[in-house]
Every structure is written in structure tokens, then in C-alpha cells.
Coordinates of C-alpha atoms in Angstrom, one line a residue:
M27 CA 0.0 0.0 0.0
A28 CA 1.4 3.4 -1.0
S29 CA 1.7 6.2 1.6
V30 CA 1.8 9.9 1.1
F31 CA 3.4 12.1 3.7
L32 CA 2.6 15.8 3.7
G33 CA 4.8 18.4 5.4
D34 CA 5.8 21.9 5.4
L35 CA 8.4 23.1 3.0
D36 CA 11.0 24.4 5.5
D37 CA 9.5 22.9 8.6
F38 CA 9.4 26.2 10.4
I39 CA 6.6 27.7 12.4
A40 CA 7.0 31.2 11.0
P41 CA 5.2 34.4 11.8
S42 CA 2.5 35.4 9.4
Q43 CA 3.4 38.0 6.9
A44 CA 0.3 40.0 7.8
C45 CA -2.5 40.0 10.2
V46 CA -5.4 37.8 9.0
N47 CA -7.9 39.1 11.6
P48 CA -10.3 41.5 9.8
L49 CA -10.9 43.4 13.0
F50 CA -7.3 44.7 12.5
A51 CA -6.4 44.0 8.9
A52 CA -9.0 46.2 7.3
P53 CA -7.8 49.9 6.7
A54 CA -10.1 52.7 7.5
S55 CA -12.0 54.1 4.6
D56 CA -12.3 57.9 4.0
K57 CA -15.5 57.5 2.2
P58 CA -18.7 58.2 4.1
A59 CA -21.0 55.5 5.0
A60 CA -23.3 54.4 2.1
I61 CA -26.8 53.2 2.2
A62 CA -27.1 49.9 0.6
G63 CA -30.1 49.5 -1.6
N64 CA -31.7 46.5 -3.3
G65 CA -29.2 47.0 -6.1
A66 CA -26.1 47.1 -4.0
D67 CA -23.3 44.7 -4.9
A68 CA -22.7 41.7 -2.9
M69 CA -19.6 41.5 -0.8
E70 CA -16.9 38.9 -1.4
L71 CA -15.1 37.8 1.7
V72 CA -11.8 35.9 1.2
L73 CA -10.8 33.8 4.3
E74 CA -7.3 32.6 5.2
D75 CA -6.4 29.8 7.5
E76 CA -2.9 28.7 8.8
F77 CA -1.8 27.2 5.5
E78 CA -3.9 28.4 2.6
T79 CA -6.4 30.9 1.2
L80 CA -9.8 29.4 1.3
A81 CA -12.5 29.6 -1.4
P82 CA -14.1 33.1 -1.5
Q83 CA -17.5 33.4 0.2
V84 CA -20.2 35.6 -1.3
L85 CA -22.3 37.4 1.3
P86 CA -25.7 38.8 0.4
P87 CA -26.0 42.6 0.6
Q88 CA -27.2 44.0 3.9
Q89 CA -29.4 47.0 4.6
Q90 CA -27.4 49.7 6.5
E91 CA -28.9 52.6 8.4
P92 CA -27.5 55.9 7.5
D93 CA -24.8 57.4 9.7
L94 CA -27.0 60.2 11.1
I95 CA -24.8 61.0 14.1
K96 CA -21.1 61.1 13.5
T97 CA -19.0 62.8 16.1
S98 CA -15.5 61.7 14.9
A99 CA -13.9 60.2 11.8
S100 CA -13.3 56.5 11.7
K101 CA -9.9 55.4 12.9
T102 CA -7.8 52.5 11.7
A103 CA -7.7 49.7 14.3
T104 CA -4.2 48.7 15.5
V105 CA -3.1 45.3 16.6
S106 CA -0.8 44.8 19.6
L107 CA 1.2 41.7 20.6
N108 CA -1.5 41.1 23.4
D109 CA -4.1 41.0 20.6
C110 CA -2.0 38.4 18.8
L111 CA -1.8 36.2 21.9
A112 CA -5.6 36.2 22.3
C113 CA -6.3 35.6 18.5
S114 CA -6.0 32.2 16.8
G115 CA -5.9 33.7 13.3
C116 CA -2.3 32.6 12.8
V117 CA 0.0 30.4 15.0
T118 CA 2.5 32.9 16.2
S119 CA 1.9 36.6 15.3
A120 CA 2.0 39.0 12.4
E121 CA 5.6 39.6 11.4
T122 CA 5.1 43.4 11.1
V123 CA 3.8 43.5 14.7
L124 CA 6.6 41.6 16.1
I125 CA 9.2 43.9 14.5
S126 CA 7.4 47.2 15.1
Q127 CA 6.6 46.8 18.8
Q128 CA 9.9 45.2 20.0
S129 CA 12.5 47.1 18.1
S130 CA 16.0 48.6 18.4
G131 CA 14.4 52.1 18.0
R132 CA 12.3 51.5 21.2
L133 CA 15.5 50.5 23.0
L134 CA 17.5 53.5 21.9
S135 CA 14.6 55.8 22.8
A136 CA 14.4 54.3 26.3
L137 CA 18.2 54.6 26.8
R138 CA 18.2 58.2 25.4
D139 CA 15.4 59.3 27.7
K140 CA 17.1 57.8 30.8
S141 CA 13.7 56.9 32.2
F142 CA 15.1 53.8 34.0
A143 CA 17.5 53.7 37.0
V144 CA 19.1 50.5 35.9
S145 CA 19.2 48.7 32.5
V146 CA 20.1 45.1 32.2
A147 CA 20.6 43.0 29.0
S148 CA 20.4 39.3 29.3
L149 CA 22.2 37.6 26.4
S150 CA 21.0 34.0 25.5
P151 CA 23.8 31.5 24.8
Q152 CA 22.5 30.8 21.4
S153 CA 22.7 34.4 20.4
R154 CA 26.2 34.6 21.8
A155 CA 27.3 31.6 19.9
S156 CA 25.9 32.9 16.6
I157 CA 27.7 36.2 16.9
A158 CA 30.9 34.4 18.0
D159 CA 30.6 32.3 14.8
Y160 CA 30.0 35.4 12.7
F161 CA 33.1 37.2 14.1
G162 CA 35.3 34.1 14.7
L163 CA 35.4 34.7 18.5
S164 CA 35.3 32.5 21.5
P165 CA 32.0 32.6 23.5
A166 CA 33.7 34.7 26.3
Q167 CA 35.1 37.1 23.8
A168 CA 31.7 37.5 22.2
Q169 CA 30.0 38.1 25.6
A170 CA 32.6 40.7 26.4
R171 CA 32.3 42.6 23.1
I172 CA 28.5 42.6 23.2
A173 CA 28.6 43.9 26.7
T174 CA 30.9 46.7 25.6
F175 CA 28.8 47.7 22.7
L176 CA 25.6 47.7 24.8
A177 CA 27.5 49.8 27.6
Q178 CA 28.3 52.4 24.9
L179 CA 24.6 52.6 24.2
G180 CA 23.9 53.2 27.9
V181 CA 23.0 49.6 29.1
T182 CA 24.2 49.3 32.7
H183 CA 24.8 45.5 32.9
T184 CA 24.9 42.6 30.5
I185 CA 24.4 39.2 32.0
D186 CA 24.6 35.6 30.7
A187 CA 21.0 34.3 30.4
A188 CA 22.3 30.7 30.6
C189 CA 22.5 31.2 34.5
A190 CA 18.7 31.7 34.5
G191 CA 18.5 28.5 32.4
D192 CA 20.3 26.7 35.4
L193 CA 17.4 27.8 37.6
C194 CA 14.9 26.5 35.0
L195 CA 16.8 23.0 34.9
V196 CA 16.4 22.8 38.6
A197 CA 12.7 23.5 38.4
A198 CA 12.2 21.2 35.4
R199 CA 13.8 18.2 37.1
D200 CA 11.8 18.7 40.2
E201 CA 8.6 18.9 38.2
F202 CA 9.3 15.8 36.3
I203 CA 10.1 13.8 39.4
A204 CA 6.9 14.9 41.1
R205 CA 4.9 13.9 38.0
A206 CA 6.6 10.6 37.5
R207 CA 5.9 9.5 41.1
S208 CA 2.2 10.4 40.9
P209 CA 1.1 11.0 37.3
L210 CA -2.5 11.8 36.6
P211 CA -4.4 9.7 34.0
P212 CA -3.9 10.6 30.3
V213 CA -6.4 13.2 29.0
W214 CA -7.2 14.8 25.8
T215 CA -9.7 17.6 26.8
A216 CA -9.2 21.3 26.3
P217 CA -9.6 23.6 29.2
A218 CA -12.2 26.5 29.1
P219 CA -10.8 29.3 26.9
S220 CA -9.2 32.1 29.0
V221 CA -7.0 35.1 28.8
A222 CA -4.4 36.3 31.2
V223 CA -5.0 39.5 33.1
S224 CA -1.7 39.4 35.0
R225 CA 0.7 37.0 36.6
T226 CA -1.8 36.0 39.2
T227 CA -5.2 36.6 37.5
Q228 CA -7.0 35.1 34.5
R229 CA -10.3 35.9 32.9
D230 CA -12.8 33.3 31.5
A231 CA -13.2 34.1 27.7
A232 CA -16.9 33.2 27.8
T233 CA -18.2 34.6 31.1
G234 CA -15.6 37.3 31.9
A235 CA -15.3 36.0 35.4
E236 CA -11.8 36.5 36.9
S237 CA -10.0 33.8 38.8
F238 CA -6.6 33.1 40.4
N239 CA -4.0 32.2 37.7
A240 CA -2.2 29.3 39.5
P241 CA 0.4 27.2 37.7
Q242 CA -0.7 23.5 37.3
L243 CA 2.3 21.5 38.5
R244 CA 0.5 18.1 38.5
G245 CA -0.6 16.3 35.3
P246 CA -0.2 13.3 33.1
L247 CA 3.0 12.1 31.3
P248 CA 4.7 12.8 29.0
L249 CA 5.9 16.2 30.2
L250 CA 6.5 18.5 27.3
V251 CA 9.1 21.2 27.7
S252 CA 7.5 24.6 27.4
A253 CA 10.7 26.8 26.8
C254 CA 9.9 27.4 23.1
P255 CA 7.3 30.1 22.6
G256 CA 6.5 29.0 19.1
F257 CA 5.5 25.6 20.4
V258 CA 3.5 27.2 23.3
C259 CA 1.6 29.4 20.8
Y260 CA 0.9 26.5 18.6
V261 CA -0.6 24.4 21.4
E262 CA -2.6 27.2 22.9
K263 CA -4.2 28.1 19.5
T264 CA -4.4 24.7 17.6
A265 CA -4.2 21.9 20.2
P266 CA -5.3 23.2 23.6
E267 CA -6.2 19.5 24.5
A268 CA -2.4 19.0 25.0
L269 CA -2.0 21.8 27.6
A270 CA -2.3 19.3 30.4
Y271 CA 1.0 17.8 29.2
V272 CA 2.9 21.1 28.9
S273 CA 5.5 21.9 31.6
A274 CA 4.7 24.8 33.9
V275 CA 8.4 25.8 34.1
K276 CA 9.1 29.2 32.6
S277 CA 11.6 29.7 29.7
P278 CA 15.1 31.1 30.6
Q279 CA 14.1 34.5 29.2
A280 CA 11.0 34.7 31.5
A281 CA 12.9 33.4 34.5
A282 CA 15.7 35.9 33.9
G283 CA 13.1 38.7 33.8
A284 CA 11.5 37.6 37.0
L285 CA 15.0 37.5 38.7
V286 CA 16.1 40.9 37.3
K287 CA 12.8 42.6 38.2
G288 CA 12.4 40.8 41.6
A289 CA 15.4 39.8 43.7
A290 CA 18.0 41.8 41.8
A291 CA 15.8 45.0 41.9
R292 CA 15.4 44.6 45.6
A293 CA 19.2 44.1 46.1
W294 CA 19.8 47.3 44.0
G295 CA 17.2 49.2 46.1
V296 CA 15.1 50.2 43.2
A297 CA 11.5 49.6 42.2
P298 CA 10.9 46.9 39.4
A299 CA 9.5 49.6 37.2
A300 CA 12.7 51.5 37.4
V301 CA 14.6 48.5 35.8
L302 CA 14.8 48.1 32.0
H303 CA 15.2 44.6 30.9
L304 CA 16.4 43.9 27.4
S305 CA 16.6 40.3 26.2
V306 CA 18.7 39.2 23.2
Q307 CA 17.3 36.0 21.8
P308 CA 17.6 33.7 18.7
C309 CA 13.9 33.7 18.0
F310 CA 11.4 36.3 17.0
D311 CA 8.7 34.6 19.0
R312 CA 10.5 35.6 22.1
K313 CA 9.1 39.1 21.5
L314 CA 5.6 37.5 21.7
E315 CA 6.5 35.7 24.8
A316 CA 7.6 38.9 26.5
S317 CA 4.2 40.4 25.9
R318 CA 2.3 37.7 27.7
L319 CA 0.3 39.2 30.5
D320 CA 1.2 36.1 32.5
F321 CA 4.7 37.8 32.8
V322 CA 3.3 41.1 33.9
D323 CA 3.1 42.1 37.6
T324 CA 0.2 44.4 38.3
V325 CA 1.3 45.0 41.9
A326 CA 5.0 45.3 41.9
A327 CA 5.5 44.8 45.5
E328 CA 8.5 44.8 47.8
A329 CA 10.1 47.8 46.1
T330 CA 11.8 50.6 47.9
E331 CA 10.8 53.5 45.6
A332 CA 7.6 55.6 45.9
A333 CA 4.3 53.7 46.2
E334 CA 3.0 55.0 42.9
A335 CA 6.0 53.7 41.0
A336 CA 5.7 50.4 42.7
A337 CA 2.1 50.0 41.8
A338 CA 2.7 50.5 38.1
P339 CA 2.2 47.3 35.9
T340 CA 5.7 45.8 35.4
A341 CA 6.7 43.4 32.6
D342 CA 9.4 40.9 33.4
V343 CA 11.0 41.7 29.9
D344 CA 10.6 45.1 28.4
I345 CA 12.3 44.7 25.0
V346 CA 13.4 41.6 23.0
L347 CA 15.9 41.9 20.2
S348 CA 16.9 39.1 17.9
T349 CA 20.5 38.2 17.3
S350 CA 20.5 39.6 13.8
E351 CA 18.8 42.8 15.1
L352 CA 21.6 43.3 17.6
L353 CA 24.2 42.7 15.0
E354 CA 22.5 45.3 12.7
M355 CA 22.7 47.8 15.5
A356 CA 26.4 47.1 16.0
A357 CA 27.0 47.5 12.3
Q358 CA 25.0 50.8 12.1
Y359 CA 26.8 52.4 15.1
F360 CA 30.2 50.9 15.2
R361 CA 30.6 48.8 12.0
S362 CA 31.7 45.9 14.2
L363 CA 32.0 44.7 17.8
A364 CA 35.3 46.2 19.1
P365 CA 37.6 44.4 21.7
A366 CA 36.3 44.9 25.2
P367 CA 37.9 46.7 28.1
P368 CA 37.9 45.2 31.6
A369 CA 34.3 44.9 32.7
P370 CA 32.7 46.5 35.8
E371 CA 31.4 44.4 38.5
L372 CA 27.7 44.3 39.5
A373 CA 26.5 45.5 42.8
P374 CA 27.9 43.5 45.8
G375 CA 26.0 40.5 46.9
I376 CA 24.4 39.9 43.5
P377 CA 26.0 36.9 41.7
L378 CA 24.6 37.7 38.4
P379 CA 27.6 37.1 36.0
P380 CA 29.1 40.5 34.9
P381 CA 30.4 41.3 31.4
T382 CA 33.5 39.1 31.3
P383 CA 36.9 40.4 30.1
E384 CA 38.2 38.8 27.0
G385 CA 39.5 35.3 27.5
A386 CA 37.5 34.8 30.8
A387 CA 35.5 31.6 31.1
L388 CA 31.8 31.3 31.2
A389 CA 30.2 28.3 32.9
S390 CA 26.7 26.8 32.9
A391 CA 25.0 23.5 33.4
D392 CA 22.9 23.8 30.2
A393 CA 26.1 24.0 28.2
A394 CA 26.3 20.2 28.5
G395 CA 22.8 19.4 27.2
G396 CA 22.8 20.5 23.6
A397 CA 21.7 23.7 21.8
S398 CA 18.3 24.2 23.3
G399 CA 18.8 24.4 27.0
G400 CA 19.7 20.8 27.9
Y401 CA 16.4 19.9 29.4
A402 CA 16.2 16.3 28.2
E403 CA 19.8 15.4 29.1
H404 CA 19.8 17.0 32.6
V405 CA 16.4 15.6 33.6
F406 CA 17.3 12.2 32.2
R407 CA 20.4 12.0 34.3
H408 CA 18.7 13.3 37.4
A409 CA 15.7 11.0 37.0
A410 CA 17.8 7.9 36.3
K411 CA 19.5 8.4 39.7
V412 CA 16.5 9.5 41.7
L413 CA 13.9 7.2 40.4
H414 CA 15.9 4.1 39.3
G415 CA 19.2 4.3 41.2
V416 CA 21.3 4.5 38.0
D417 CA 24.1 7.1 38.4
I418 CA 25.3 8.2 35.0
P419 CA 28.8 9.7 35.3
Q420 CA 28.6 13.4 34.4
G421 CA 31.4 13.2 31.8
A422 CA 30.0 10.1 30.1
P423 CA 28.0 11.1 27.0
L424 CA 24.5 9.9 26.6
Q425 CA 23.7 7.4 23.9
Y426 CA 21.0 8.9 21.7
R427 CA 19.0 6.8 19.3
Q428 CA 18.2 8.4 16.0
G429 CA 14.6 8.8 15.1
R430 CA 12.8 8.9 11.7
N431 CA 14.6 12.2 10.9
V432 CA 17.6 14.2 12.0
D433 CA 15.5 16.3 14.3
M434 CA 14.0 13.3 16.2
R435 CA 16.3 11.6 18.9
E436 CA 15.6 9.3 21.7
L437 CA 17.2 8.6 25.1
V438 CA 16.4 5.2 26.6
L439 CA 17.2 3.8 30.1
E440 CA 17.2 0.0 30.6
V441 CA 17.4 -1.7 34.0
G442 CA 17.7 -5.5 33.9
G443 CA 17.0 -5.6 30.3
E444 CA 13.8 -3.8 30.7
V445 CA 13.1 -0.2 29.3
V446 CA 12.2 1.8 32.4
M447 CA 12.5 5.4 30.9
R448 CA 12.2 6.8 27.5
F449 CA 12.8 10.5 26.6
A450 CA 12.8 12.3 23.2
L451 CA 14.1 15.4 21.6
A452 CA 11.6 16.6 19.0
Y453 CA 12.5 19.6 16.9
G454 CA 10.6 21.1 14.0
F455 CA 7.0 21.4 13.1
R456 CA 6.6 17.9 11.6
N457 CA 7.9 16.3 14.8
I458 CA 5.6 18.5 17.0
Q459 CA 2.7 17.3 15.0
S460 CA 3.8 13.6 15.4
I461 CA 4.1 13.9 19.2
L462 CA 0.6 15.6 19.4
T463 CA -0.9 12.9 17.2
Q464 CA 0.5 10.2 19.5
L465 CA -0.9 12.0 22.5
R466 CA -4.3 12.3 20.9
R467 CA -4.3 8.6 20.2
R468 CA -2.8 7.8 23.6
R469 CA 0.1 5.9 22.0
C470 CA 3.0 8.1 23.1
A471 CA 5.7 5.9 24.6
Y472 CA 7.8 8.8 26.1
Q473 CA 7.9 10.2 29.6
Y474 CA 9.5 13.5 28.7
V475 CA 9.9 15.4 25.4
E476 CA 12.2 18.3 24.8
V477 CA 10.1 20.2 22.1
M478 CA 11.4 23.1 19.9
A479 CA 9.6 24.6 16.9
C480 CA 12.8 25.3 14.9
P481 CA 14.5 22.5 13.1
G482 CA 18.0 22.0 14.7
G483 CA 16.7 23.6 17.9
C484 CA 17.3 27.2 19.2
V485 CA 20.7 27.6 17.5
N486 CA 18.8 27.7 14.2
G487 CA 16.1 30.1 15.4
G488 CA 14.6 32.5 12.9
G489 CA 16.5 35.5 14.5
Q490 CA 20.0 34.1 14.3
V491 CA 22.7 35.6 12.0
R492 CA 22.5 33.9 8.6
P493 CA 23.3 34.7 5.0
A494 CA 20.6 36.2 2.8
Q495 CA 20.6 33.2 0.7
E496 CA 21.4 29.9 2.4
T497 CA 21.0 26.3 1.1
P498 CA 19.7 23.6 3.3
Q499 CA 23.2 22.0 3.5
A500 CA 24.7 25.3 4.5
M501 CA 22.1 25.8 7.1
R502 CA 22.8 22.3 8.7
E503 CA 26.6 23.1 8.6
R504 CA 26.0 26.5 10.3
T505 CA 23.7 24.9 12.9
V506 CA 26.3 22.3 13.8
R507 CA 29.0 25.0 13.9
V508 CA 27.1 27.3 16.3
G509 CA 26.1 24.3 18.4
G510 CA 29.7 23.4 18.7
I511 CA 30.6 26.9 19.9
M512 CA 27.9 26.5 22.6
Q513 CA 29.5 23.3 23.7
A514 CA 32.9 25.0 24.1
V515 CA 31.5 26.8 27.2
P516 CA 32.7 25.0 30.3
S517 CA 29.9 22.9 31.9
L518 CA 29.0 22.9 35.5
A519 CA 28.5 19.3 36.9
Q520 CA 25.1 20.3 38.3
P521 CA 23.0 23.5 38.0
D522 CA 23.1 23.5 41.8
D523 CA 26.8 24.5 41.5
S524 CA 25.8 27.8 39.9
P525 CA 26.4 30.8 42.3
L526 CA 23.1 32.2 41.0
V527 CA 21.1 29.1 41.9
Q528 CA 22.7 29.0 45.3
W529 CA 22.0 32.7 45.8
V530 CA 18.3 32.3 44.8
L531 CA 17.3 28.9 46.0
G532 CA 19.9 27.9 48.7
P533 CA 19.5 28.3 52.5
G534 CA 18.7 31.9 53.3
G535 CA 18.4 32.6 49.6
A536 CA 17.3 35.8 48.0
M537 CA 13.9 34.3 47.2
P538 CA 11.5 32.6 49.7
L539 CA 10.2 29.3 48.4
D540 CA 6.9 30.7 47.4
S541 CA 8.4 33.6 45.6
A542 CA 10.8 31.3 43.8
A543 CA 8.0 29.1 42.7
S544 CA 6.1 32.1 41.2
A545 CA 9.3 33.2 39.6
L546 CA 10.0 29.9 37.9
H547 CA 6.5 28.7 37.0
T548 CA 3.7 30.0 34.7
T549 CA 0.3 29.1 33.2
F550 CA -1.0 28.7 29.7
H551 CA -4.4 29.3 28.2
A552 CA -6.6 27.8 25.5
V553 CA -7.2 30.5 23.0
P554 CA -10.8 30.7 21.6
K555 CA -11.1 30.0 17.9
L556 CA -11.2 33.1 15.7
E557 CA -14.7 32.3 14.4
A558 CA -16.0 32.1 17.9
T559 CA -15.0 35.6 18.7
N560 CA -15.8 37.0 15.3
S561 CA -18.9 35.9 13.5
L562 CA -17.5 37.1 10.1
L563 CA -15.0 34.2 10.1
A564 CA -17.6 31.5 10.6
R565 CA -17.3 28.9 7.8
W566 CA -20.5 28.5 5.9

């Protein structure tokens, strides 16, 4: 029997080229409202879904009342990133919205106005490796030169976001152990559609009732890593039935934001609203993630500034720039990233890694686990020891089994000839669809899946530095090369060895346990279908 396999051409979940929601897409008309008579022309409505343009639908003419009272001219509706999050018209967001609302111009304006007491840039290890590959630098040299460039623009501190990744690894392994010991039965039911109001409040999309926005730490297996915003958007908008399987642990970007605006702001003696947090990431969808109201604190408590400043809504991440956008800024202002002078230290008592001098070593636990945060590898090693008494030496590489394609790999633990644990790394859209299909049919054999929307993982994010024209072979070579640069960073034996983890979570740490749980966990929402919120999009 012959088989036909359908897939996306480039296997990316890419931003839409334009907004498909007619509430925002239609420009305002300068013509006065017309009265449609019996001879008025019928209206043709062209619909788009995620993959194609559907057949035009011809609507009958409708009688319109004359606009007898007009107090103001019609205005063109604008779409924000929050609108994109609450709309299922496309999987991620309109590309123009992502670029316009999270831009280098906004960063330069904020730095020029000096409206923040402290400005912090968190640099993802994937972005650092991409820039290091472009300039032929070591990771430490790239970190130092980027820090120098941002300091010349007015950024106070540049930190290594991989240290926030260490915090996420600790939270991820604890979450998996708890689920593995007492998993809930498999389900395939979507929760009621809801939207976030703030970090602690959500609103029912149907009734408008507000309730406490509490992370769901218990659930069935497998546990799906939620660090990829493209995957999160895809599940929330197209497969909300899978939300019960999605990890509640924040991404490293969101965790870094909670730390910078929380414990670090307190140590600096400033209100969270007085701290500007810039995040440099390999992915444009990180801009969308930063706009989630789940990462906005409406009551920024525990600040030492004036009460009115502390009460202002505060986002954990204010601006997100992609790797390529940062490089464009450097080329525009300085033509390149110059060698870095000795770096200033951060405030005493805050072990956030400062900008490192050239040649200094970086260190992180996620450096050992691949190019996308090391979730599967670290959790696999930890679970093997805690759940099955198997101690895998830290220096011993894990044996991966190749799946049906290069972006699908497995980790298997056998005890006494019996498979007791099976993990997977599933990168790219086709593998995401495959995992979700297995979940829907309740045939998924994995206990833990590291999911990333981009083929090759985060090192191949859409915001990375790449040639204008790149063949698939050149893309694979670049991905391997950049991933190798990430692996060149010295690896900590355990994330617990990170000074930042010890400062935050250790005895007498900077965050109480309840605050740490809030800083490292989040919630997700089933997004109502577009036709449910807009009758014009109902399919006749």
C-alpha cells in the first residue's frame, strides 16, 4: 500500500506575513457610510487559515442605516502583541507587529530618555554563539564585546541568560520527578478558553469571570518542555487539549526577567518599574512571549521606591531583540564589535555574572545538554539516579537513538534488560505534529519530550545571524558549527553548582520558596477560535 506524507516546505512555524484578523487588517475608509439598496453589490469575503487561502464566500447585501450622528472620523484599528496572543488567526503573530513593537528604536529611545534607573541586558547562549561564529570569536570574547557595545549605548549590565537557564533546569527536574511519582491519568480535553490579566489573574473568555492564575504542577505524562514560545503558541491556539502535558516551568528568558525585576531589583534598592530589561534571543517569537500578561506584575510589591511607582504594571521583559537585530545595531553604530575593556562588576551580593573580560571563562550546566537548554539530558540523568538508582557519570556522554529524521532523537534507560524510561528530543513542526498525534491517540511511549519549533533547535532560530541566501546544506553546517561553539563553554556538573542558583534557592536565599515558585512557573491558556470571537469568520 502506498503512503503519502505531507509536510511543510521548510518545517518552520514562521510568523504570518500580515495579520489575518479582519478586525485589525482592514484599513479605515475615508468614504462616508453608504446606504445599501436593493441593487447594492454583494460583498466577497476571502478567508485565510494557517496554511492556505480558502474559497471566497459571497455574502448577500445587507441594509445599512444612514450614519446620522457622527462625532468623529473613523480610525484605523491597530493590533498589539497582546491581541496576537488572544487571537487564533495565525499560529504565532503578524511579522510586522513583532518587529514594530519590539525594536531597536524603542530600546534606543528608552536609553536616550534615561527613564530607568538600571538597565540590564540578558544575552542568550544561542545568540552569543551565533555572533561568535560570525566574528570568529570565543564565547567569552563575544560576551565581552557585546557587553561593551551595549554599555556604549547606555546599558548598565549585560548578563549571561544561561544562568537563568540553570534555575529552569532545577525547576524542570523537580517537576518531572513529582509527575513521575504520581502522574495523573492521560487526558485529551481542552480547558475552558481564558486570557491572562496578570501573573496572578486570568479571565474566562466566555463569562468574563476572573480567577486566580495558578500554575498547574500536577498532570499526566509525558511532560512537554515549554521553553519554546513557538510551540506554546501552537498548542494554545491549535491543540489546547495538550495543555495538560505542557511543563509549567518558565523559559530562561522569563525566569531571567522575574529575577532581574524581583530579587535583583530589591538588592539594587530600586522599584521593578525602574529596571529596564532587554533580552537578546535567537527567536522572533520571544518578542511575543515577553508580551504575555502572565509575565506582567500588576502590583510590583517589595520595592523601595515611591508607592505610585511600585504599583505600576511591570513586565518581566521590556524589549526583545533578535541576534540579527543586535548585529545590525552594531554595524550601524560601530561597524563591528570592538575588543572589550575590563568589565565593571555588578552590585555587591548579586552573583549575576558581569560582562566578562576577553578570555574569561563562562560556565553553565545547560552547556552540557545540547543547543536548546539541555532539558532532556539533565532531567534524564537526574531521574535515572533518583527514580531508578542509576548513576550516569557526568562526563559520560549519553547514547542517543536516531529517530525517523535528523530532528528526532531518543534517550532510553534500561534496567535489567527492561526499558524503564524513554525521553525524546523533537525539533521542528513535523515532529511536533507527530508527538501531538501520539498524545491524541494515547500511544505516546515517552515520559519526557524536549520540544522546539525550529529544526535543529534554538541555535537555528529565525532571528539568528545567517546569509541572505542559504542552502539547506549550508544551514545544517551553520547549525552544527554554532552548536559546537555553545559546547565550548565549560559545563558545571550540576545546575546547583551555579552561584546564582545557590543565591536564589539555597539556604537563606534571595527568594523565599513561594516567591521562587512564582518566579519559575507560569500558566498557559486555551485561545478561543477566531470564528468564535468574530462571526464574520464562521465557515458556511
